[in-house]
Amino acid sequence: MKVLITGASGFTARHLVELLAAEPEPSELYLTSRRAFSLGNATPCDLGDAAAVWNLIANVKPDQIYHLAGSFTNNYEVDHRANVLTSQHILDSVQNLNISCRILLIGSAAEYGLIAEADNPVPENHSLKPVGVYGLTKMFQTHLMDYFWRLHRVDVVMARPFNLIGRGQSNRLFVGSLYDKIERYQRGEIKRITVGNLGSRRDYISVQEAVRAYRLVMNRGLSGQIYNIGSGRSISIEVLLKSILEEHGLDMNIVERKALSERDAKKIDVPEIYADIRKLNALQAQICAGPHKR
């Protein structure tokens, strides 16, 4: 089987590559990224260029595509190009080349946006009300997927992850920033670890669990469907902070809580959100039930 992974130099993709390469009958992996990297069948490709994507897919003729490339800068032009246009180019190419290929798109819990406490756990069919540019572009990606599946019957599924934990994550995210600050503290570059609001509650799973779920959705998910990827429970950011500090033999004495800036105070913060994972659990239960037909 030929498997194409986009964004292959990124945080999540590296773990997916390790998982797929360790399978008893490993697939033939084709990796692409805009950044330089050296792994297996690595091919640079600007996924924002429709012709480049067409050529890539025409040459590889993949059986599966894990579309992990994307961005969360909250700059509309950047995120729209990375999250929406790249998906459109992949879906267009697979449709027009008329190849038998399943596509996994990666959504985001940011699509749900502003939810009430009573809405938890949040199911996949909950209304989408993003409160940031990143979530907005991911919502557009979801509508794009639905369009290609309904009108053109492109074989596409979506994994919608909540929050991931793991080293090497972007420091634009809380966990990535925390690991970075811990390393700087241990090197003596900073004397305190500064944090913001710790009261919010979020649904976190390890990146290793997430990529196993991606593989499950790819292989077992129903075409045209969306699957939440999470733990199904929430923890406070403060509890998460304490647990990561403890991993490094540190405690809360080195933490300094910064006052909210005027800009931060204007941001819309969802106090609590966690995933309804019944659909994902149902896929897991199918494994013992024999071969799956899409």
PDB file of N, CA, C and O in Angstrom, residues 24 37 42-43 47 56 87 107 115 126 138 149 155 162 164 172 185 189 195 202 216 234 245 258 278 282 289 292:
ATOM      1  N   PRO A  24       3.571  -4.601  11.212  1.00  0.00           N
ATOM      2  CA  PRO A  24       4.099  -5.897  10.741  1.00  0.00           C
ATOM      3  C   PRO A  24       4.292  -5.933   9.226  1.00  0.00           C
ATOM      4  O   PRO A  24       5.247  -6.524   8.729  1.00  0.00           O
ATOM      5  N   PHE A  37      13.780  18.171   5.069  1.00  0.00           N
ATOM      6  CA  PHE A  37      13.888  17.048   5.987  1.00  0.00           C
ATOM      7  C   PHE A  37      14.346  15.834   5.198  1.00  0.00           C
ATOM      8  O   PHE A  37      14.307  15.810   3.978  1.00  0.00           O
ATOM      9  N   ALA A  42      11.144  11.194   0.636  1.00  0.00           N
ATOM     10  CA  ALA A  42      10.812  12.577   0.937  1.00  0.00           C
ATOM     11  C   ALA A  42      10.807  13.419  -0.332  1.00  0.00           C
ATOM     12  O   ALA A  42      11.772  13.412  -1.098  1.00  0.00           O
ATOM     13  N   THR A  43       9.702  14.167  -0.545  1.00  0.00           N
ATOM     14  CA  THR A  43       9.564  15.013  -1.719  1.00  0.00           C
ATOM     15  C   THR A  43       9.054  16.379  -1.286  1.00  0.00           C
ATOM     16  O   THR A  43       7.977  16.472  -0.692  1.00  0.00           O
ATOM     17  N   LEU A  47       1.994  22.704  -1.205  1.00  0.00           N
ATOM     18  CA  LEU A  47       0.619  22.234  -1.342  1.00  0.00           C
ATOM     19  C   LEU A  47      -0.351  23.360  -1.671  1.00  0.00           C
ATOM     20  O   LEU A  47      -1.505  23.101  -2.028  1.00  0.00           O
ATOM     21  N   LEU A  56       2.291  15.691  -7.829  1.00  0.00           N
ATOM     22  CA  LEU A  56       2.682  14.804  -6.726  1.00  0.00           C
ATOM     23  C   LEU A  56       1.769  13.583  -6.665  1.00  0.00           C
ATOM     24  O   LEU A  56       2.240  12.436  -6.620  1.00  0.00           O
ATOM     25  N   SER A  87      -6.124  21.601   1.225  1.00  0.00           N
ATOM     26  CA  SER A  87      -7.119  20.519   1.231  1.00  0.00           C
ATOM     27  C   SER A  87      -7.885  20.487  -0.085  1.00  0.00           C
ATOM     28  O   SER A  87      -8.147  19.412  -0.640  1.00  0.00           O
ATOM     29  N   GLY A 107      -9.134  18.017  11.362  1.00  0.00           N
ATOM     30  CA  GLY A 107      -9.890  19.181  11.794  1.00  0.00           C
ATOM     31  C   GLY A 107      -9.349  19.708  13.110  1.00  0.00           C
ATOM     32  O   GLY A 107      -8.175  19.527  13.433  1.00  0.00           O
ATOM     33  N   ILE A 115     -18.906  27.321  23.337  1.00  0.00           N
ATOM     34  CA  ILE A 115     -19.895  26.338  23.779  1.00  0.00           C
ATOM     35  C   ILE A 115     -20.269  26.607  25.238  1.00  0.00           C
ATOM     36  O   ILE A 115     -19.503  27.211  25.992  1.00  0.00           O
ATOM     37  N   HIS A 126     -22.257  18.824  16.740  1.00  0.00           N
ATOM     38  CA  HIS A 126     -22.546  20.094  17.424  1.00  0.00           C
ATOM     39  C   HIS A 126     -22.306  21.248  16.459  1.00  0.00           C
ATOM     40  O   HIS A 126     -21.441  21.188  15.586  1.00  0.00           O
ATOM     41  N   LYS A 138     -10.487  26.016   9.785  1.00  0.00           N
ATOM     42  CA  LYS A 138     -10.734  24.586   9.925  1.00  0.00           C
ATOM     43  C   LYS A 138     -12.208  24.253   9.673  1.00  0.00           C
ATOM     44  O   LYS A 138     -12.534  23.189   9.135  1.00  0.00           O
ATOM     45  N   TRP A 149     -17.391  15.069  -0.654  1.00  0.00           N
ATOM     46  CA  TRP A 149     -17.951  13.743  -0.396  1.00  0.00           C
ATOM     47  C   TRP A 149     -19.376  13.634  -0.939  1.00  0.00           C
ATOM     48  O   TRP A 149     -19.721  12.674  -1.619  1.00  0.00           O
ATOM     49  N   ASP A 155     -13.565   9.732  -1.393  1.00  0.00           N
ATOM     50  CA  ASP A 155     -13.468   8.935  -0.164  1.00  0.00           C
ATOM     51  C   ASP A 155     -12.627   9.692   0.858  1.00  0.00           C
ATOM     52  O   ASP A 155     -11.401   9.609   0.869  1.00  0.00           O
ATOM     53  N   PHE A 162      -8.659  17.224  19.796  1.00  0.00           N
ATOM     54  CA  PHE A 162      -8.772  18.274  20.809  1.00  0.00           C
ATOM     55  C   PHE A 162      -7.345  18.759  21.116  1.00  0.00           C
ATOM     56  O   PHE A 162      -6.722  19.359  20.268  1.00  0.00           O
ATOM     57  N   LEU A 164      -3.264  18.068  22.221  1.00  0.00           N
ATOM     58  CA  LEU A 164      -2.243  17.035  22.255  1.00  0.00           C
ATOM     59  C   LEU A 164      -1.136  17.385  23.247  1.00  0.00           C
ATOM     60  O   LEU A 164      -0.833  18.552  23.489  1.00  0.00           O
ATOM     61  N   ARG A 172       3.720  27.908  20.098  1.00  0.00           N
ATOM     62  CA  ARG A 172       2.522  28.747  20.048  1.00  0.00           C
ATOM     63  C   ARG A 172       1.413  28.148  20.908  1.00  0.00           C
ATOM     64  O   ARG A 172       0.455  28.821  21.254  1.00  0.00           O
ATOM     65  N   TYR A 185      14.716  26.941  31.564  1.00  0.00           N
ATOM     66  CA  TYR A 185      14.931  27.058  33.011  1.00  0.00           C
ATOM     67  C   TYR A 185      16.043  26.125  33.467  1.00  0.00           C
ATOM     68  O   TYR A 185      16.924  26.515  34.249  1.00  0.00           O
ATOM     69  N   GLU A 189      18.722  29.741  31.677  1.00  0.00           N
ATOM     70  CA  GLU A 189      18.467  30.917  30.838  1.00  0.00           C
ATOM     71  C   GLU A 189      17.356  31.793  31.403  1.00  0.00           C
ATOM     72  O   GLU A 189      17.307  32.996  31.127  1.00  0.00           O
ATOM     73  N   VAL A 195       3.244  32.022  33.259  1.00  0.00           N
ATOM     74  CA  VAL A 195       2.048  31.437  32.654  1.00  0.00           C
ATOM     75  C   VAL A 195       0.895  32.424  32.765  1.00  0.00           C
ATOM     76  O   VAL A 195       0.932  33.369  33.561  1.00  0.00           O
ATOM     77  N   ARG A 202      -9.496  21.627  29.608  1.00  0.00           N
ATOM     78  CA  ARG A 202      -9.401  21.152  28.239  1.00  0.00           C
ATOM     79  C   ARG A 202      -9.249  19.625  28.217  1.00  0.00           C
ATOM     80  O   ARG A 202      -8.900  18.997  29.203  1.00  0.00           O
ATOM     81  N   LEU A 216      -6.738   4.571  12.999  1.00  0.00           N
ATOM     82  CA  LEU A 216      -8.011   3.882  13.173  1.00  0.00           C
ATOM     83  C   LEU A 216      -9.096   4.514  12.304  1.00  0.00           C
ATOM     84  O   LEU A 216      -9.856   3.816  11.627  1.00  0.00           O
ATOM     85  N   SER A 234     -12.075  16.290  30.800  1.00  0.00           N
ATOM     86  CA  SER A 234     -11.280  17.523  30.842  1.00  0.00           C
ATOM     87  C   SER A 234     -10.424  17.566  32.102  1.00  0.00           C
ATOM     88  O   SER A 234     -10.762  16.953  33.117  1.00  0.00           O
ATOM     89  N   LEU A 245       5.497  19.605  35.202  1.00  0.00           N
ATOM     90  CA  LEU A 245       6.607  20.033  36.053  1.00  0.00           C
ATOM     91  C   LEU A 245       7.150  18.847  36.855  1.00  0.00           C
ATOM     92  O   LEU A 245       8.371  18.684  36.989  1.00  0.00           O
ATOM     93  N   LYS A 258       1.395  35.697  35.204  1.00  0.00           N
ATOM     94  CA  LYS A 258       1.439  37.064  34.694  1.00  0.00           C
ATOM     95  C   LYS A 258       0.030  37.650  34.628  1.00  0.00           C
ATOM     96  O   LYS A 258      -0.958  36.936  34.437  1.00  0.00           O
ATOM     97  N   ARG A 278     -17.731   8.719  21.577  1.00  0.00           N
ATOM     98  CA  ARG A 278     -18.458   7.470  21.351  1.00  0.00           C
ATOM     99  C   ARG A 278     -18.245   6.929  19.935  1.00  0.00           C
ATOM    100  O   ARG A 278     -18.134   5.715  19.742  1.00  0.00           O
ATOM    101  N   ALA A 282     -16.578   3.342  19.073  1.00  0.00           N
ATOM    102  CA  ALA A 282     -17.293   2.356  18.267  1.00  0.00           C
ATOM    103  C   ALA A 282     -16.379   1.770  17.197  1.00  0.00           C
ATOM    104  O   ALA A 282     -16.455   0.575  16.887  1.00  0.00           O
ATOM    105  N   ALA A 289     -14.478  -7.369  15.349  1.00  0.00           N
ATOM    106  CA  ALA A 289     -15.651  -7.853  14.623  1.00  0.00           C
ATOM    107  C   ALA A 289     -15.357  -8.277  13.195  1.00  0.00           C
ATOM    108  O   ALA A 289     -16.254  -8.620  12.443  1.00  0.00           O
ATOM    109  N   HIS A 292     -13.792  -4.609   7.758  1.00  0.00           N
ATOM    110  CA  HIS A 292     -14.731  -3.485   7.714  1.00  0.00           C
ATOM    111  C   HIS A 292     -14.967  -3.052   6.285  1.00  0.00           C
ATOM    112  O   HIS A 292     -14.051  -2.971   5.499  1.00  0.00           O
TER     113      HIS A 292
END
